[in-house]
Amino acid sequence: MSGADRHRPSRLAAPGDEPAGPPVEQVPLEHGPDLWRIRSFDAARQVLRARHLTTQAGFTAERIPRGIFRRHPILISDGESHDSQRRELARFFAPAVIADRYGERIDALAQDTVGRVAETGRCRLDEVALHFSVAVTSEVVGLTESSIAGMSRRLEGFFTQPPVDLAAPGWGRTRKQWLQAAVNGLVPIVRFYLADVRPALRARRRRQRDDVLSHLIGAGHSTSDILVECVTYGTAGMVTTREFITMACWHLLSDGELGAEYLAADRPRRLEILEEIIRLEPVVGHLFRRTQADIEVTAPDRTVTIPAGDLIDVCVRATNTDEEAMGSEPHSLCPVRHTAEAVPAVGMSFSDGAHKCPGQSLALFETDALVHRLFDRGPRLVAEPEIGWDSVISGYRLRGLQLAFDECSGPERRLS
C-alpha cells in the first residue's frame, strides 16, 4: 500500500455503550411499537428514500407542536410541503452557489479569524469554530443585524437540555424534565428573536437581499414560521460545523503526514480528505424515522417488513463502516477510499433522501476555509479535547482542544 493509500488510525470519538449487531435488528419495546436498528448502508438508504412512508422522528420532532405553524419547519415537515421548501431553498446551498456567491466572504472571514487568534499565540478551537460557523451561517441565512459573539451565546443556549432516549417511554424524560426542556428552549428562543431575528426582519422588510430570510419574507411565511426556520438553520449550521472543524483539526494534527498532505493540496483534494474524516466521524450518529406504512427492507442477510408505526434508528456510525459500501478497512481513515458504486464519500453523515442535509457543501467549504488557514500558521496541539455526547442530536461534543502558534514549551505536537 502506497503512502497515499495507507490506512490511518481509527475513530477518535466512539461511544462506549453503542450496541453492535446485525445489519437489521428488531428490538421489541415493552411500551409500544418496536424499534428497528439499521446498520447496513444499503438498507439505510432504502429507509431514508422511502418517500411518503416515513416521517421525521429525530431531534424530538414528534414532540414539537405543529398547530402554531402555517407551514411546518423544514426540519420536521414531510411530503409535498417539505419537497417544496427544499426546492425553494436549493439555490442558496448548491455547491456552485456556495463558491461563487459566498466563497470570497467565507475566505475573508476565515482569514480574519485566523489572523486574530494567531496574534494571541493560542486559542481554544471549539470557541473559535463556534464564532466562525455562526458568522458564516448568519451571512447565508441573513441574520446580519446583531453581533456574532452575542448570537453565538444565544444559540448555545438551545442545547442546555435534559437527555433524551427515543426508544424509552416518554422519550426517556419525566414530566418535570419535559417542562425543563420547554423552559430551556423557550427562553433562548425569545432572546434569539428579540436580539437577532427581529432586527434582521425589519432590515429586510425595508430592503430585501439575496438570502434565506428575504426569501421567507417574500414567500409569505409568518413571523413564527420564520423564527423557527432561523433557529433550525442557526443551530444546525452552528452545531454540526463547529464539531466537525474541531474533529478535522484533531485528526490532521494527530497524523503529521496527513496534515502535511492536506496543507499542500488544492481545495478539491482537501475536500476529499475532509469527506473521509466526516465519514469516519459523523457528527450526528443516529437518524430516526417513524413508519407511516409497512416498509420492505432488503439487507445483506434477509428481507424484512417493518410495520407501520415502528421506530427506525439508522445507526450512522455503523452504516458508514459497512465494508460492502465503504471498501476495505472501513474503520480506518483512508483519504484515497474507493467506495461501492453510487455510494457517496461521506456515507450517511449528511443523511440521505428527502431529509438529506442541504448545507453539506457549505459545511465542507467553510470547514476547509478555516482549517486550511489555521494549518498555514503551523499550529501545535497543546491539549486534546474532552469528548461528550449530546443525546438530542446523537452526536459527539468536543471541548477544550487547544492550539498554540508560538514557541512555548509543553507536551504538544507540531505539524511537520
PDB file of N, CA, C and O in Angstrom, residues 70-101:
ATOM      1  N   ARG A  70     -48.048  27.965  10.263  1.00  0.00           N
ATOM      2  CA  ARG A  70     -48.773  27.922   8.995  1.00  0.00           C
ATOM      3  C   ARG A  70     -48.147  26.886   8.075  1.00  0.00           C
ATOM      4  O   ARG A  70     -48.828  26.174   7.362  1.00  0.00           O
ATOM      5  N   ARG A  71     -46.836  26.851   8.086  1.00  0.00           N
ATOM      6  CA  ARG A  71     -46.090  25.819   7.351  1.00  0.00           C
ATOM      7  C   ARG A  71     -45.108  25.194   8.331  1.00  0.00           C
ATOM      8  O   ARG A  71     -44.443  25.892   9.090  1.00  0.00           O
ATOM      9  N   HIS A  72     -45.020  23.886   8.320  1.00  0.00           N
ATOM     10  CA  HIS A  72     -44.129  23.216   9.261  1.00  0.00           C
ATOM     11  C   HIS A  72     -42.679  23.542   8.938  1.00  0.00           C
ATOM     12  O   HIS A  72     -42.306  23.638   7.761  1.00  0.00           O
ATOM     13  N   PRO A  73     -41.838  23.700   9.955  1.00  0.00           N
ATOM     14  CA  PRO A  73     -40.417  23.946   9.711  1.00  0.00           C
ATOM     15  C   PRO A  73     -39.809  22.820   8.884  1.00  0.00           C
ATOM     16  O   PRO A  73     -40.213  21.660   8.978  1.00  0.00           O
ATOM     17  N   ILE A  74     -38.787  23.138   8.085  1.00  0.00           N
ATOM     18  CA  ILE A  74     -38.220  22.169   7.157  1.00  0.00           C
ATOM     19  C   ILE A  74     -37.658  20.952   7.877  1.00  0.00           C
ATOM     20  O   ILE A  74     -37.653  19.843   7.337  1.00  0.00           O
ATOM     21  N   LEU A  75     -37.205  21.136   9.122  1.00  0.00           N
ATOM     22  CA  LEU A  75     -36.635  20.014   9.871  1.00  0.00           C
ATOM     23  C   LEU A  75     -37.663  18.933  10.160  1.00  0.00           C
ATOM     24  O   LEU A  75     -37.341  17.743  10.177  1.00  0.00           O
ATOM     25  N   ILE A  76     -38.927  19.313  10.398  1.00  0.00           N
ATOM     26  CA  ILE A  76     -39.935  18.329  10.795  1.00  0.00           C
ATOM     27  C   ILE A  76     -41.023  18.134   9.753  1.00  0.00           C
ATOM     28  O   ILE A  76     -41.911  17.308   9.946  1.00  0.00           O
ATOM     29  N   SER A  77     -40.980  18.875   8.656  1.00  0.00           N
ATOM     30  CA  SER A  77     -42.012  18.706   7.635  1.00  0.00           C
ATOM     31  C   SER A  77     -41.702  17.486   6.775  1.00  0.00           C
ATOM     32  O   SER A  77     -40.564  17.030   6.678  1.00  0.00           O
ATOM     33  N   ASP A  78     -42.730  16.950   6.147  1.00  0.00           N
ATOM     34  CA  ASP A  78     -42.581  15.796   5.264  1.00  0.00           C
ATOM     35  C   ASP A  78     -43.546  15.944   4.093  1.00  0.00           C
ATOM     36  O   ASP A  78     -44.439  16.797   4.107  1.00  0.00           O
ATOM     37  N   GLY A  79     -43.341  15.111   3.078  1.00  0.00           N
ATOM     38  CA  GLY A  79     -44.260  15.110   1.949  1.00  0.00           C
ATOM     39  C   GLY A  79     -44.075  16.304   1.028  1.00  0.00           C
ATOM     40  O   GLY A  79     -42.986  16.867   0.898  1.00  0.00           O
ATOM     41  N   GLU A  80     -45.164  16.717   0.376  1.00  0.00           N
ATOM     42  CA  GLU A  80     -45.092  17.779  -0.627  1.00  0.00           C
ATOM     43  C   GLU A  80     -44.626  19.100  -0.029  1.00  0.00           C
ATOM     44  O   GLU A  80     -43.913  19.869  -0.674  1.00  0.00           O
ATOM     45  N   SER A  81     -45.060  19.405   1.194  1.00  0.00           N
ATOM     46  CA  SER A  81     -44.637  20.644   1.832  1.00  0.00           C
ATOM     47  C   SER A  81     -43.121  20.688   1.986  1.00  0.00           C
ATOM     48  O   SER A  81     -42.476  21.703   1.690  1.00  0.00           O
ATOM     49  N   HIS A  82     -42.557  19.577   2.436  1.00  0.00           N
ATOM     50  CA  HIS A  82     -41.109  19.517   2.612  1.00  0.00           C
ATOM     51  C   HIS A  82     -40.395  19.630   1.271  1.00  0.00           C
ATOM     52  O   HIS A  82     -39.406  20.376   1.140  1.00  0.00           O
ATOM     53  N   ASP A  83     -40.899  18.915   0.265  1.00  0.00           N
ATOM     54  CA  ASP A  83     -40.273  18.946  -1.055  1.00  0.00           C
ATOM     55  C   ASP A  83     -40.273  20.357  -1.620  1.00  0.00           C
ATOM     56  O   ASP A  83     -39.298  20.806  -2.223  1.00  0.00           O
ATOM     57  N   SER A  84     -41.391  21.066  -1.428  1.00  0.00           N
ATOM     58  CA  SER A  84     -41.486  22.439  -1.915  1.00  0.00           C
ATOM     59  C   SER A  84     -40.470  23.339  -1.230  1.00  0.00           C
ATOM     60  O   SER A  84     -39.792  24.151  -1.873  1.00  0.00           O
ATOM     61  N   GLN A  85     -40.335  23.195   0.088  1.00  0.00           N
ATOM     62  CA  GLN A  85     -39.364  24.005   0.825  1.00  0.00           C
ATOM     63  C   GLN A  85     -37.944  23.719   0.368  1.00  0.00           C
ATOM     64  O   GLN A  85     -37.128  24.640   0.220  1.00  0.00           O
ATOM     65  N   ARG A  86     -37.634  22.442   0.127  1.00  0.00           N
ATOM     66  CA  ARG A  86     -36.289  22.080  -0.328  1.00  0.00           C
ATOM     67  C   ARG A  86     -35.995  22.705  -1.692  1.00  0.00           C
ATOM     68  O   ARG A  86     -34.900  23.223  -1.921  1.00  0.00           O
ATOM     69  N   ARG A  87     -36.966  22.658  -2.602  1.00  0.00           N
ATOM     70  CA  ARG A  87     -36.742  23.234  -3.933  1.00  0.00           C
ATOM     71  C   ARG A  87     -36.511  24.738  -3.851  1.00  0.00           C
ATOM     72  O   ARG A  87     -35.658  25.303  -4.535  1.00  0.00           O
ATOM     73  N   GLU A  88     -37.289  25.408  -2.990  1.00  0.00           N
ATOM     74  CA  GLU A  88     -37.185  26.858  -2.875  1.00  0.00           C
ATOM     75  C   GLU A  88     -35.821  27.287  -2.325  1.00  0.00           C
ATOM     76  O   GLU A  88     -35.284  28.325  -2.704  1.00  0.00           O
ATOM     77  N   LEU A  89     -35.264  26.492  -1.423  1.00  0.00           N
ATOM     78  CA  LEU A  89     -34.032  26.880  -0.749  1.00  0.00           C
ATOM     79  C   LEU A  89     -32.772  26.318  -1.389  1.00  0.00           C
ATOM     80  O   LEU A  89     -31.657  26.682  -1.002  1.00  0.00           O
ATOM     81  N   ALA A  90     -32.952  25.440  -2.390  1.00  0.00           N
ATOM     82  CA  ALA A  90     -31.792  24.790  -3.010  1.00  0.00           C
ATOM     83  C   ALA A  90     -30.821  25.803  -3.605  1.00  0.00           C
ATOM     84  O   ALA A  90     -29.596  25.604  -3.583  1.00  0.00           O
ATOM     85  N   ARG A  91     -31.348  26.920  -4.109  1.00  0.00           N
ATOM     86  CA  ARG A  91     -30.476  27.891  -4.768  1.00  0.00           C
ATOM     87  C   ARG A  91     -29.511  28.574  -3.802  1.00  0.00           C
ATOM     88  O   ARG A  91     -28.529  29.173  -4.234  1.00  0.00           O
ATOM     89  N   PHE A  92     -29.773  28.489  -2.506  1.00  0.00           N
ATOM     90  CA  PHE A  92     -28.870  29.108  -1.539  1.00  0.00           C
ATOM     91  C   PHE A  92     -27.745  28.170  -1.114  1.00  0.00           C
ATOM     92  O   PHE A  92     -26.749  28.630  -0.546  1.00  0.00           O
ATOM     93  N   PHE A  93     -27.892  26.860  -1.361  1.00  0.00           N
ATOM     94  CA  PHE A  93     -26.944  25.896  -0.814  1.00  0.00           C
ATOM     95  C   PHE A  93     -26.282  25.013  -1.865  1.00  0.00           C
ATOM     96  O   PHE A  93     -25.540  24.103  -1.515  1.00  0.00           O
ATOM     97  N   ALA A  94     -26.530  25.258  -3.145  1.00  0.00           N
ATOM     98  CA  ALA A  94     -25.885  24.474  -4.189  1.00  0.00           C
ATOM     99  C   ALA A  94     -24.379  24.711  -4.161  1.00  0.00           C
ATOM    100  O   ALA A  94     -23.928  25.822  -3.857  1.00  0.00           O
ATOM    101  N   PRO A  95     -23.566  23.690  -4.476  1.00  0.00           N
ATOM    102  CA  PRO A  95     -22.105  23.850  -4.405  1.00  0.00           C
ATOM    103  C   PRO A  95     -21.585  25.045  -5.195  1.00  0.00           C
ATOM    104  O   PRO A  95     -20.729  25.795  -4.710  1.00  0.00           O
ATOM    105  N   ALA A  96     -22.081  25.237  -6.419  1.00  0.00           N
ATOM    106  CA  ALA A  96     -21.604  26.361  -7.230  1.00  0.00           C
ATOM    107  C   ALA A  96     -21.980  27.688  -6.605  1.00  0.00           C
ATOM    108  O   ALA A  96     -21.207  28.662  -6.661  1.00  0.00           O
ATOM    109  N   VAL A  97     -23.164  27.743  -5.983  1.00  0.00           N
ATOM    110  CA  VAL A  97     -23.610  28.979  -5.342  1.00  0.00           C
ATOM    111  C   VAL A  97     -22.728  29.299  -4.136  1.00  0.00           C
ATOM    112  O   VAL A  97     -22.349  30.459  -3.919  1.00  0.00           O
ATOM    113  N   ILE A  98     -22.406  28.274  -3.359  1.00  0.00           N
ATOM    114  CA  ILE A  98     -21.556  28.488  -2.185  1.00  0.00           C
ATOM    115  C   ILE A  98     -20.224  29.098  -2.602  1.00  0.00           C
ATOM    116  O   ILE A  98     -19.753  30.085  -2.009  1.00  0.00           O
ATOM    117  N   ALA A  99     -19.605  28.531  -3.630  1.00  0.00           N
ATOM    118  CA  ALA A  99     -18.303  29.027  -4.069  1.00  0.00           C
ATOM    119  C   ALA A  99     -18.404  30.407  -4.706  1.00  0.00           C
ATOM    120  O   ALA A  99     -17.601  31.298  -4.411  1.00  0.00           O
ATOM    121  N   ASP A 100     -19.393  30.605  -5.578  1.00  0.00           N
ATOM    122  CA  ASP A 100     -19.483  31.857  -6.342  1.00  0.00           C
ATOM    123  C   ASP A 100     -20.043  33.014  -5.523  1.00  0.00           C
ATOM    124  O   ASP A 100     -19.530  34.133  -5.582  1.00  0.00           O
ATOM    125  N   ARG A 101     -21.101  32.751  -4.754  1.00  0.00           N
ATOM    126  CA  ARG A 101     -21.776  33.838  -4.057  1.00  0.00           C
ATOM    127  C   ARG A 101     -21.170  34.122  -2.690  1.00  0.00           C
ATOM    128  O   ARG A 101     -21.072  35.283  -2.279  1.00  0.00           O
TER     129      ARG A 101
END
